[in-house]
Tab-separated table of C-alpha atoms in Angstrom:
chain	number	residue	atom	x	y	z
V	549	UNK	CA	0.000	0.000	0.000
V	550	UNK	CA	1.246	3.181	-0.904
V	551	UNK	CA	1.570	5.978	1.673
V	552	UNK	CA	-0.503	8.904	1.263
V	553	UNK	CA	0.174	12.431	1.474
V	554	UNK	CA	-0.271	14.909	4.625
V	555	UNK	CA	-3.066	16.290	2.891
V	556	UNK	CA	-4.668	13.469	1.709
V	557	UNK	CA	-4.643	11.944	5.332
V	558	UNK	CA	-6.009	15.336	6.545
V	559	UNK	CA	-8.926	15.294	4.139
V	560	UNK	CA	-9.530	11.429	5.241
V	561	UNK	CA	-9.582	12.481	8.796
V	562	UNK	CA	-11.663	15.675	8.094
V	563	UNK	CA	-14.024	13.801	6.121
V	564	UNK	CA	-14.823	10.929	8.917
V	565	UNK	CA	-14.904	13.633	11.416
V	566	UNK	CA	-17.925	15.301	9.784
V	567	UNK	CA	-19.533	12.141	8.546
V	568	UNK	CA	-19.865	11.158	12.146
V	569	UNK	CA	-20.422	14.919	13.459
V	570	UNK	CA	-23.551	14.677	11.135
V	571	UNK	CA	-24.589	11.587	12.715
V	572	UNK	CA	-24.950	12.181	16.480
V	573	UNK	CA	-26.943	15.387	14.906
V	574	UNK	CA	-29.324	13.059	13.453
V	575	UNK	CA	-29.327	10.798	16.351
V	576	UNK	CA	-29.784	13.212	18.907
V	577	UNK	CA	-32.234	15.701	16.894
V	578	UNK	CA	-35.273	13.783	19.146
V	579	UNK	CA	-33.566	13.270	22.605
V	580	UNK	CA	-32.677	16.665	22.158
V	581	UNK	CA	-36.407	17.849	21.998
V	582	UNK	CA	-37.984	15.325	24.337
V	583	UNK	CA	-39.469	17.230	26.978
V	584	UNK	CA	-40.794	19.529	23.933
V	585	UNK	CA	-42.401	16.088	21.654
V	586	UNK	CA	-43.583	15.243	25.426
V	587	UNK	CA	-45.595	18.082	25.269
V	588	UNK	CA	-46.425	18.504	21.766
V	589	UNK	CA	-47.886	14.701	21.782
V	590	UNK	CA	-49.588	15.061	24.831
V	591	UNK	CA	-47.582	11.944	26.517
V	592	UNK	CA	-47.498	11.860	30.427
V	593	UNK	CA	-45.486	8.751	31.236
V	594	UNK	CA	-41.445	9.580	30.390
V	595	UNK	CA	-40.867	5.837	30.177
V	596	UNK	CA	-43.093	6.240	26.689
V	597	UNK	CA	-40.649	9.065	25.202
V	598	UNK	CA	-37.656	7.288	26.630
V	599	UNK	CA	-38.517	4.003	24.856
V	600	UNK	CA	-38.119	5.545	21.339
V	601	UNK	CA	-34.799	6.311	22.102
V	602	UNK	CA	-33.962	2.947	23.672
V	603	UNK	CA	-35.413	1.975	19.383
V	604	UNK	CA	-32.670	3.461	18.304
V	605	UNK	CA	-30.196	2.272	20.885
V	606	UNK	CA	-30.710	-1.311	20.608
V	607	UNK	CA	-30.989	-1.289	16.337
V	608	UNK	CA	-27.802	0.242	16.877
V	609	UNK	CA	-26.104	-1.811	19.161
V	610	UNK	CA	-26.960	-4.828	17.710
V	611	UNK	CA	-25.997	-3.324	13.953
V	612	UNK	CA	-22.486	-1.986	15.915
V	613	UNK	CA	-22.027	-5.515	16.105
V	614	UNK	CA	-22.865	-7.644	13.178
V	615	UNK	CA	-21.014	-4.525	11.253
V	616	UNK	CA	-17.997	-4.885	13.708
V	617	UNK	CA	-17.908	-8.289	11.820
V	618	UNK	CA	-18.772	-7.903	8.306
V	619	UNK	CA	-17.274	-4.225	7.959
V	620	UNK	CA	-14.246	-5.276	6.282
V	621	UNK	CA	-15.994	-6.731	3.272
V	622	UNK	CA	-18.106	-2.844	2.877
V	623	UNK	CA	-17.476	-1.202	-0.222
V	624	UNK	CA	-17.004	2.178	2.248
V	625	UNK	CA	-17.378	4.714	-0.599
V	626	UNK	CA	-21.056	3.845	-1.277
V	627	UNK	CA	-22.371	1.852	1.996
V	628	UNK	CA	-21.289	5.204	3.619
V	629	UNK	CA	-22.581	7.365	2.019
V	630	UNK	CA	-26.367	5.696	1.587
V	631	UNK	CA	-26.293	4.695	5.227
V	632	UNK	CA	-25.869	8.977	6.456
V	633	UNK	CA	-28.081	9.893	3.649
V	634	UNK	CA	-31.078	6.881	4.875
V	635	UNK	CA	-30.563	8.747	8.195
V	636	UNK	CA	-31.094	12.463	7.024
V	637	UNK	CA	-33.951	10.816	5.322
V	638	UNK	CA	-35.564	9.801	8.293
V	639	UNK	CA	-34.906	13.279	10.308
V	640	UNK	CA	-36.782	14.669	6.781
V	641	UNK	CA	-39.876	12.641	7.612
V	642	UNK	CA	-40.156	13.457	11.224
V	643	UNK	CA	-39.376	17.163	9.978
V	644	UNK	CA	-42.803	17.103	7.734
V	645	UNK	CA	-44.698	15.654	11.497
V	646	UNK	CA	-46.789	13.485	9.557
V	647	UNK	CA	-45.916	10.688	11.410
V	648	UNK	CA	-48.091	9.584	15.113
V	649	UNK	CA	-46.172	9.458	18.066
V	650	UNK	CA	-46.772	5.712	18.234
V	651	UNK	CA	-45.159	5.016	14.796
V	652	UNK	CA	-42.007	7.607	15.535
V	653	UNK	CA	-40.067	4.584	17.428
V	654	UNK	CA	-39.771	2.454	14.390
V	655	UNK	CA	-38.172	5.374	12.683
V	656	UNK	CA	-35.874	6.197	15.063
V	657	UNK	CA	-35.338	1.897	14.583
V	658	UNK	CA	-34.279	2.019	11.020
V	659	UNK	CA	-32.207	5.494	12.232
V	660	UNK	CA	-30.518	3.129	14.646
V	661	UNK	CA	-29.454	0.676	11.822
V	662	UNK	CA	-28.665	3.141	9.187
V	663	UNK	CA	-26.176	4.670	11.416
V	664	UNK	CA	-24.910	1.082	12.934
V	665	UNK	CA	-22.897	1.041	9.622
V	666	UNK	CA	-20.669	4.163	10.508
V	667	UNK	CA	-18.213	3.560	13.415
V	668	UNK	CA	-16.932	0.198	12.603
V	669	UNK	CA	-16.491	1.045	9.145
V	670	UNK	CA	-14.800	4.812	9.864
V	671	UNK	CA	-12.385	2.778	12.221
V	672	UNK	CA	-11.138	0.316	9.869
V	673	UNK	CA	-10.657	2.633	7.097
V	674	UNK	CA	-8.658	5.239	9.157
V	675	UNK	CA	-6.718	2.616	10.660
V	676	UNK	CA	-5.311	1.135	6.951
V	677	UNK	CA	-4.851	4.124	5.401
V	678	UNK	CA	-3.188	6.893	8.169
V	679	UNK	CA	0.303	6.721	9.239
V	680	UNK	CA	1.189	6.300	12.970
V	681	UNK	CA	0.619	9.661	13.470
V	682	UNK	CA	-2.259	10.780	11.951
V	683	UNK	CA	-3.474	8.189	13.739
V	684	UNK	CA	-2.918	9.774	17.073
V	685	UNK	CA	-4.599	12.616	15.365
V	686	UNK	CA	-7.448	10.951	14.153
V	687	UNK	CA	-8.055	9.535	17.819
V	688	UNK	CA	-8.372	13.022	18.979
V	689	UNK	CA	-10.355	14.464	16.062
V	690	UNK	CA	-12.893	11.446	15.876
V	691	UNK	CA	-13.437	11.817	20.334
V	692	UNK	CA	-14.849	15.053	19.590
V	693	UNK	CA	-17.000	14.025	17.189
V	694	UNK	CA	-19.344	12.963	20.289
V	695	UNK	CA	-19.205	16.178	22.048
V	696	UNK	CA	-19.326	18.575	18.855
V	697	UNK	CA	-22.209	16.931	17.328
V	698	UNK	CA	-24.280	16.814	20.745
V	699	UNK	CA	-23.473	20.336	21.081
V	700	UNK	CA	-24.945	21.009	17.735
V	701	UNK	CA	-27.860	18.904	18.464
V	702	UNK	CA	-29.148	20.481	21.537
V	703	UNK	CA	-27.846	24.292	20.855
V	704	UNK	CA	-29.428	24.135	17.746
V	705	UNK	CA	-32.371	23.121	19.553
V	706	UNK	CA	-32.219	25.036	22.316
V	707	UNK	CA	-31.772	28.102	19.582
V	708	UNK	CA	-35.348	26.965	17.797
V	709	UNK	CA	-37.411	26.536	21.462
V	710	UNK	CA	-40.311	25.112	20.643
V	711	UNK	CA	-40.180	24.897	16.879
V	712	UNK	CA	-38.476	21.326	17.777
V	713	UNK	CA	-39.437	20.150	13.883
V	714	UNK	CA	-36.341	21.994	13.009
V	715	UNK	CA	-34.073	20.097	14.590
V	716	UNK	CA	-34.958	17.378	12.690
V	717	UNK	CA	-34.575	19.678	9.442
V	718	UNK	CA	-31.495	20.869	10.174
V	719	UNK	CA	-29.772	17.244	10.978
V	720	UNK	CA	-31.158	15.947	7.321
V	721	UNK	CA	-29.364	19.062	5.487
V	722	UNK	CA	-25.814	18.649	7.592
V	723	UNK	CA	-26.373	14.205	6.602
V	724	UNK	CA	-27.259	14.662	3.312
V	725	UNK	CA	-24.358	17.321	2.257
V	726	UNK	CA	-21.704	14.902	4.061
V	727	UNK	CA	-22.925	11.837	2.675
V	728	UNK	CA	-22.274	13.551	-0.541
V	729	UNK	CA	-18.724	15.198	0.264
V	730	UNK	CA	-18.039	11.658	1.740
V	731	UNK	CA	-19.006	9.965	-1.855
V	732	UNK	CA	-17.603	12.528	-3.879
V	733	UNK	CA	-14.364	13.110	-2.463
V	734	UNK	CA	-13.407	9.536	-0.615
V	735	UNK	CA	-11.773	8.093	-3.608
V	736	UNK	CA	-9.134	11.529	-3.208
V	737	UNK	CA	-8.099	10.805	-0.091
V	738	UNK	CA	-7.436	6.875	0.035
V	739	UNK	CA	-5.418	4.433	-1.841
V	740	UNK	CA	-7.659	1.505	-1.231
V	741	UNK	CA	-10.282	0.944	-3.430
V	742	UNK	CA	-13.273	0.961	-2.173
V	743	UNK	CA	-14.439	-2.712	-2.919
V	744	UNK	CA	-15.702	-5.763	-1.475
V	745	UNK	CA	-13.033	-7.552	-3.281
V	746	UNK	CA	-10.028	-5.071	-2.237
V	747	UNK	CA	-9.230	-7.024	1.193
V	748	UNK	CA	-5.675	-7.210	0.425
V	749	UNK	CA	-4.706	-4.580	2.882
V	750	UNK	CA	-6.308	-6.563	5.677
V	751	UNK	CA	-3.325	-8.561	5.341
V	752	UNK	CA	-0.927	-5.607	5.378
V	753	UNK	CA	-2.216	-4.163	8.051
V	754	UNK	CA	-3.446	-7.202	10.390
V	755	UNK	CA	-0.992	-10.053	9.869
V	756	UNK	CA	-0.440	-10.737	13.517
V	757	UNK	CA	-4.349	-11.422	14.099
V	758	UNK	CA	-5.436	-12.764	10.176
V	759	UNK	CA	-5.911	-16.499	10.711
V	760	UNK	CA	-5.141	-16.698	14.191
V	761	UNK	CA	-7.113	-16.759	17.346
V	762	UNK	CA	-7.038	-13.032	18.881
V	763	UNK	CA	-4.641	-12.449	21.202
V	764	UNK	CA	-5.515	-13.476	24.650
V	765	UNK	CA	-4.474	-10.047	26.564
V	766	UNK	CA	-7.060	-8.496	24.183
V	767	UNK	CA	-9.886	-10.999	24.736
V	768	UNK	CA	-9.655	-10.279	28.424
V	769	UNK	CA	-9.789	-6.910	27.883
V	770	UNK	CA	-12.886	-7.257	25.690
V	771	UNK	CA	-14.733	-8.788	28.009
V	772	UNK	CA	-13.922	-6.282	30.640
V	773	UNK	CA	-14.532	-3.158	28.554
V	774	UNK	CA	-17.702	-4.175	27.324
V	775	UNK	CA	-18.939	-4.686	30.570
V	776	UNK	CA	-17.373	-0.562	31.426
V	777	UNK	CA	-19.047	0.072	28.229
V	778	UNK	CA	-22.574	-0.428	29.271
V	779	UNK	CA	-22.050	1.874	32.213
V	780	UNK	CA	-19.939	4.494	30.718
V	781	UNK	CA	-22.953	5.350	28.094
V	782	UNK	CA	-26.081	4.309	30.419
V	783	UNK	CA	-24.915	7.420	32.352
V	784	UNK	CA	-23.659	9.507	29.330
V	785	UNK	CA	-26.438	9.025	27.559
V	786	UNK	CA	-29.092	9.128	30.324
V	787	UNK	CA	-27.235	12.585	31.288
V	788	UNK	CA	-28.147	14.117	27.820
V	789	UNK	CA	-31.764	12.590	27.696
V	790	UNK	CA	-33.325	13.396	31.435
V	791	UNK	CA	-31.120	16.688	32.685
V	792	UNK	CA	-33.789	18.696	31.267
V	793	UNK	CA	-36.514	16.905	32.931
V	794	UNK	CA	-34.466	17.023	36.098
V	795	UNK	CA	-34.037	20.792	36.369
V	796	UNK	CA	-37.581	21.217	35.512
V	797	UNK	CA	-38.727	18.859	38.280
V	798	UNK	CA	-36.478	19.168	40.837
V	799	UNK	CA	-35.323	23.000	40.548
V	800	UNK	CA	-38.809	24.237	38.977
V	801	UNK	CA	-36.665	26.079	36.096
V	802	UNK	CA	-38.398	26.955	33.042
V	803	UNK	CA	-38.402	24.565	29.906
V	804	UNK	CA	-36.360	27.204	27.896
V	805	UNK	CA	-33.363	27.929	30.215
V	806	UNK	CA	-32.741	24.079	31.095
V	807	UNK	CA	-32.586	23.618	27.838
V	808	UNK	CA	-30.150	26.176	27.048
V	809	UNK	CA	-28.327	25.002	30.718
V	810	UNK	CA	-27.940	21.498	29.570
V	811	UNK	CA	-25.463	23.046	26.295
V	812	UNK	CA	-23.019	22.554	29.707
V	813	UNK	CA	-23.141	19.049	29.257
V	814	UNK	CA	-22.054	18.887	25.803
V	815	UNK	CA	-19.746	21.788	26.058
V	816	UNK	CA	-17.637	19.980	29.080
V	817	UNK	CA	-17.651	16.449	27.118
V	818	UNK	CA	-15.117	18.308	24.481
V	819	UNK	CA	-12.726	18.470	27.332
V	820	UNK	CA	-13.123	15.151	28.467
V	821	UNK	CA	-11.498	14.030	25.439
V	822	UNK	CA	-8.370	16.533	25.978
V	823	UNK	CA	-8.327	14.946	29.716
V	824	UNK	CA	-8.662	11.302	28.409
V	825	UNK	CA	-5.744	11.831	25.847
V	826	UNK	CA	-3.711	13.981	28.241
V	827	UNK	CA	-4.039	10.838	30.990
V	828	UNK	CA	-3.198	8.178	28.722
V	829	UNK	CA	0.329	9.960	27.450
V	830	UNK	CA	1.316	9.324	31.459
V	831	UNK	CA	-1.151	6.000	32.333
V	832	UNK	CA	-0.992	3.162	29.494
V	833	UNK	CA	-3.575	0.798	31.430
V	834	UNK	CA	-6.520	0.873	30.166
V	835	UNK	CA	-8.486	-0.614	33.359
V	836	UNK	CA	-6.294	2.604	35.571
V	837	UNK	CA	-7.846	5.003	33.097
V	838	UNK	CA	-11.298	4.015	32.933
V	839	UNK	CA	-10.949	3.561	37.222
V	840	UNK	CA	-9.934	7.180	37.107
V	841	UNK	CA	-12.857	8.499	34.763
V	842	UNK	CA	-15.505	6.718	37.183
V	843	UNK	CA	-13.896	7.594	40.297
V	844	UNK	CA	-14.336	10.917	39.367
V	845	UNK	CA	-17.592	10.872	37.985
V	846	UNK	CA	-18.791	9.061	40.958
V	847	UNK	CA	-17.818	12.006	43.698
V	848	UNK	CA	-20.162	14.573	41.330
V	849	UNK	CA	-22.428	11.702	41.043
V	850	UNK	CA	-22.731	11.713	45.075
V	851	UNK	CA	-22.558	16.146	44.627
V	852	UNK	CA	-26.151	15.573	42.828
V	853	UNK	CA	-27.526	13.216	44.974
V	854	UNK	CA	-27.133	15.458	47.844
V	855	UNK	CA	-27.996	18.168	46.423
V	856	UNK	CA	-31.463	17.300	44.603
V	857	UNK	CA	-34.621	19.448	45.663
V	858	UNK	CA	-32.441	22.637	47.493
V	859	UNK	CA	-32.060	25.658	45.867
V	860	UNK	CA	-28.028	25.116	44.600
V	861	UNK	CA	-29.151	23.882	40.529
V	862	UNK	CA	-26.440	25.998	39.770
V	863	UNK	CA	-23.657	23.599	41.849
V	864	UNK	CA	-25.871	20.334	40.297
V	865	UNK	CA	-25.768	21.635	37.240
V	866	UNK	CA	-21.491	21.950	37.266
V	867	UNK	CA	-21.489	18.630	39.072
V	868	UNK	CA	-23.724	16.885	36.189
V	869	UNK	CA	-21.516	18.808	33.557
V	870	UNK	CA	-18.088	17.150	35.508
V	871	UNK	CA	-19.731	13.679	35.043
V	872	UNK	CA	-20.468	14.137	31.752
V	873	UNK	CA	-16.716	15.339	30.860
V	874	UNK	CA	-15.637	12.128	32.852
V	875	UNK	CA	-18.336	10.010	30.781
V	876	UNK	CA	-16.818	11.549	27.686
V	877	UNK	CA	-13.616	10.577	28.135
V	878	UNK	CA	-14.393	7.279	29.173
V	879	UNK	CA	-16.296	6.450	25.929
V	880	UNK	CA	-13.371	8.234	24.231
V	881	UNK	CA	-11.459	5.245	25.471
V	882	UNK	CA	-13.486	2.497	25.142
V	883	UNK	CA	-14.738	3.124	21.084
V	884	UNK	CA	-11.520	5.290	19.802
V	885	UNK	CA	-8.212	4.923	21.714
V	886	UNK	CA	-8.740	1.240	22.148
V	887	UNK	CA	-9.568	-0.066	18.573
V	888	UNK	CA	-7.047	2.030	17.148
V	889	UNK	CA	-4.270	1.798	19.528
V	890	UNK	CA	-4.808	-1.923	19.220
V	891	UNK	CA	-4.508	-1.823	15.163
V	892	UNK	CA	-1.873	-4.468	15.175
V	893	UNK	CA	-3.390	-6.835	16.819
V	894	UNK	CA	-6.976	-6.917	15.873
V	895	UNK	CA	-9.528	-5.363	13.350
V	896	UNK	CA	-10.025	-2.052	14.816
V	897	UNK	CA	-13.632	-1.825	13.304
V	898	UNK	CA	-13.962	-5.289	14.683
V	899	UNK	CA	-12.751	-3.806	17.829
V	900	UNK	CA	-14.862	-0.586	17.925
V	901	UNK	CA	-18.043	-2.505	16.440
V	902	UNK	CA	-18.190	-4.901	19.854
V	903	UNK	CA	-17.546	-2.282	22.192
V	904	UNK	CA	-19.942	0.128	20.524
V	905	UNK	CA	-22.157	-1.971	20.276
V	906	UNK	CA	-21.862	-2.466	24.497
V	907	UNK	CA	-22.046	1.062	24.956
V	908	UNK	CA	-25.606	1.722	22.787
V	909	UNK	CA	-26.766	-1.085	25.370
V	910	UNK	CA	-26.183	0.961	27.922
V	911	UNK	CA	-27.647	3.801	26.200
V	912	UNK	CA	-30.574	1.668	24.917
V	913	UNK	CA	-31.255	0.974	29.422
V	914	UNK	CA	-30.533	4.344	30.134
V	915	UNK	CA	-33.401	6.637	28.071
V	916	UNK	CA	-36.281	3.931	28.789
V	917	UNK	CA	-34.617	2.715	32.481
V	918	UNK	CA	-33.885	6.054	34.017
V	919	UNK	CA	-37.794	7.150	32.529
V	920	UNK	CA	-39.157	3.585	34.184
V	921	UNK	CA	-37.323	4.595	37.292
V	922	UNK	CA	-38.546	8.515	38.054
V	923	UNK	CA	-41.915	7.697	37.057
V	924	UNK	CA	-41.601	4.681	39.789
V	925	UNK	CA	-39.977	7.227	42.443
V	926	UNK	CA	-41.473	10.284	41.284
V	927	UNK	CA	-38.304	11.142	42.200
V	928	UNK	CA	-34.796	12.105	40.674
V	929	UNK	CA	-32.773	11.647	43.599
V	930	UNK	CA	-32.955	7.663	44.136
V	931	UNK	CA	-32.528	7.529	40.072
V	932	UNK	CA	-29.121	9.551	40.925
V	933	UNK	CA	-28.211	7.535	44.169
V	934	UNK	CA	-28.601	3.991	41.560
V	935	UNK	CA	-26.003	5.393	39.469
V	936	UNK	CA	-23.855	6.262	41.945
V	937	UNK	CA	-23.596	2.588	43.306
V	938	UNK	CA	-22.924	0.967	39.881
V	939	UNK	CA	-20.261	3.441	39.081
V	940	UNK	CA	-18.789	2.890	42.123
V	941	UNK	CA	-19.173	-0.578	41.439
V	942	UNK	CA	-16.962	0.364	38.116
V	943	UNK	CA	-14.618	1.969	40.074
V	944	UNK	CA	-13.688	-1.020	42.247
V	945	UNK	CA	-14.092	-3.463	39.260
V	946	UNK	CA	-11.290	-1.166	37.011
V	947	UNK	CA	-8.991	-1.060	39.861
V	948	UNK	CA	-8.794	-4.684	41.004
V	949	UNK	CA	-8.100	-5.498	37.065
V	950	UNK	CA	-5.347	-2.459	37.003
V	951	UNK	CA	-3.342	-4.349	39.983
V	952	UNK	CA	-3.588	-7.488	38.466
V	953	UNK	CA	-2.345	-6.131	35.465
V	954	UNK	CA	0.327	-4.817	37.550
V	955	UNK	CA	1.242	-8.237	39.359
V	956	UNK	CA	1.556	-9.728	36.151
V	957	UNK	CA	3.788	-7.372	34.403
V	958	UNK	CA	6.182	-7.141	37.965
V	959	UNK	CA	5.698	-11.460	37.942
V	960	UNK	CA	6.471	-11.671	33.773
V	961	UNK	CA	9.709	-9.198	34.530
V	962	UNK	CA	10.908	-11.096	36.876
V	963	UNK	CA	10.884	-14.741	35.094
V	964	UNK	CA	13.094	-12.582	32.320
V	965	UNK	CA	15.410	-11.413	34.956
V	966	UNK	CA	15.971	-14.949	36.381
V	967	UNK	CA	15.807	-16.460	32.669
C-alpha cells in the first residue's frame, strides 16, 4: 500500500470527522427535543418518550455488532454514504410531522441501523490508510466528534425553542451534504479501493491477528470493557436525555433555560477528550484510566444526589456537567483509543463494532430505564443515588483489574530477569 500524502490523510480524517459529526446530529435531533415532543404529543409517562430512544439504541447496538464483523468486506465509498443519507432521510420525515407518536419509534429503529454502519467502518478505514501519526490525530479528532455533534444537536435546539421540527430539518441538510462530500471526495483521499473484493490490505495491516485466534491479553480486555461500556454510556447518555426533565422537576426552572443550561453538558464532554488523551500519554492501562474516569464521575455523582430538591441547581448543574466530561472521556477510550491503539493486533472496526455496540446497550437501558425509574420514584434523587452505586461498582471493578495487570507485568519481569 502506498503511503498517502499529509493532505490526503487530513482530508480522510476531516471527512470521517464530519460524517460522524452529522450523525450524532441526526441521532440526537429527538432526545434533544424530548421534553418539547412530550408536550407537543400530549404523553405523560417519560418511560413512553424514553422508549423511542432505547429503538434506536438497541438497532444500533446490535448493527455496531454484526457490522464490527462484516465491515471489512463494505465497499465504504457507497455503503457510507447511503447509510448517512437513509438517516437524514428519516430526520426529513419526522421534519414534515406526519408521522403519530406511536409510529415515531420504528423510525428512530431504522435510524438506529442506518447509522450502525458508521463507526466500525470509519475505524477500519482510518486505521489502513493513516500513518502512525495521523493516527494519534485521528483519535483526537474522531473523540470530539461525540461532544461537537451533541453540542450542535441540543444548541441548535435550544436556539429553535419550541419549533423542535427543526431540529430534525437541520440534521437531514448537515447528513445529506456529508454523505455527498463523503461519496464525492473519498476516492481523493485513500489508496484503497473501495471494494468488497479489495481485502488485500487486511493482510498488510493485520498479519499478527489474520488467521489466528485473537490475542488473549485483548480478549480479556474485551470482556472487561464491554462490561465498562454499558455503564460508561447508560450514564452519558441518560445525562443528555433526562437533565432537562431534572431541572424542571427538581429545581422548577423553566423549559427554555434548562434547555439552554444542559449546552453545559455537551460543552464539558469536548474536554473530556483533551483529559482522556492527556491521561493516557502518562497511564498506558486501560483498566487505571477508565478507574480514574468513574472515580471521578462518581464524587459529582454523590454532589447531585445530595444536592437534589435545594435551591443550589447551579452547583448540580457543574457537578452533572463534571460527570459528563468524565463520561466523555471514558467512551473516548473504550470506542476510539482502544480499537485504534490496538490496530496491530486486531480489526479495529472489529474492535470498535463490539464495544460500541456495548455502549448503545447501555444507552438503549438508560433513556427507557432512568424514565421507568422517576416515574416509579417520582423522584430524581434515588434515580441519581442507583447510578452512583454501579459506578462505584466500576470503580472497584477497574482497579482490582489495574493491579492485576500490575502483578503480572512485575511477575512476567521477573521470570526474564531470572531467565
Amino acid at each position: 500500500m502506498d503511503k498517502l500524502s499529509k493532505s490526503k490523510q487530513m482530508l480522510l480524517i476531516i471527512l470521517a470527522w464530519a460524517l460522524y459529526t452529522s450523525a450524532y446530529v441526526g441521532r440526537y435531533s429527538y432526545t434533544a427535543n424530548i421534553e418539547v415532543i412530550k408536550n407537543f404529543y400530549q404523553i405523560t409517562s417519560d418511560a413512553q418518550v424514553g422508549a423511542i430512544g432505547s429503538f434506536f439504541f438497541f438497532s444500533y447496538g446490535i448493527g455496531q455488532v454484526v457490522n464490527g464483523f462484516l465491515c471489512k468486506y463494505y465497499n465504504v465509498k457507497y455503503v457510507l454514504s447511503i447509510a448517512v443519507i437513509v438517516s437524514a432521510i428519516v430526520n426529513f420525515v419526522l421534519f414534515l410531522c406526519i408521522v403519530p407518536f406511536e409510529y415515531i419509534q420504528y423510525l428512530w429503529l431504522v435510524n438506529g441501523i442506518s447509522q450502525s454502519f458508521l463507526w466500525t467502518s470509519l475505524l477500519l478505514t482510518l486505521s489502513k490508510n493513516l500513518d502512525a501519526k495521523y493516527i494519534k490525530i485521528s483519535i483526537v479528532a474522531m473523540a470530539t466528534t461525540v461532544s461537537i455533534g451533541t453540542l450542535f444537536a441540543y444548541g441548535f435546539s435550544a436556539i429553535i425553542g419550541e419549533n423542535f421540527k427543526y431540529s430534525f430539518l437541520f440534521a437531514s441538510i448537515f447528513m445529506f451534504v456529508v454523505g455527498v462530500l463523503w461519496f464525492a471526495l473519498f476516492d481523493k483521499c485513500t489508496n484503497r479501493v473501495a471494494n468488497a473484493d479489495a481485502i488485500e490490505d487486511e493482510e498488510e495491516l493485520s498479519k499478527k491477528s489474520k488467521g489466528k485466534k485473537m490475542d488473549n491479553s485483548v480478549v480479556k480486555l474485551l470482556i472487561l470493557f464491554a462490561v465498562i461500556a454499558i455503564m460508561v454510556n447508560f450514564v452519558k447518555d441518560g445525562l443528555m436525555a433526562w437533565v432537562p426533565s431534572v431541572l424542571i422537576k427538581s429545581f422548577d426552572l423553566p423549559a427554555s433555560v434548562s434547555k439552554v443550561l444542559t449546552i453545559v453538558l455537551p460543552i464539558c464532554a469536548v474536554f473530556g477528550t483533551t483529559f482522556i488523551v492527556a491521561l493516557n500519554k502518562k497511564i498506558k492501562d486501560y483498566s487505571a484510566l477508565a478507574g480514574i474516569t468513574f472515580l471521578i464521575a462518581s464524587i459529582f455523582l454523590g454532589i447531585v444526589s445530595l444536592l437534589f430538591n435545594t435551591k443550589l441547581w447551579l452547583v448540580v448543574l457543574i457537578a452533572l456537567g463534571c460527570t459528563s466530561m468524565m463520561m466523555s472521556a471514558a467512551n473516548n477510550l473504550v470506542t476510539n483509543i482502544i480499537p485504534l491503539s490496538l490496530r496491530d493486533k486486531a480489526n479495529s472496526g472489529f474492535l470498535g463494532g463490539i464495544l460500541d455496540g456495548f455502549c448503545y446497550l447501555g444507552s438503549a437501558l438508560s433513556t427507557v430505564g432512568m424514565g421507568a425509574l422517576n416515574d416509579y420514584f417520582s423522584d430524581w434523587t434515588p434515580v441519581f443515588i442507583i447510578l452512583l452505586v454501579l459506578s462505584a461498582l466500576i470503580v472497584v471493578i477497574c482497579f482490582v483489574s489495574a493491579i492485576v495487570n500490575k502483578l503480572k507485568y512485575k511477575k512476567t519481569l521477573n521470570q526474564k530477569v531470572e531467565g
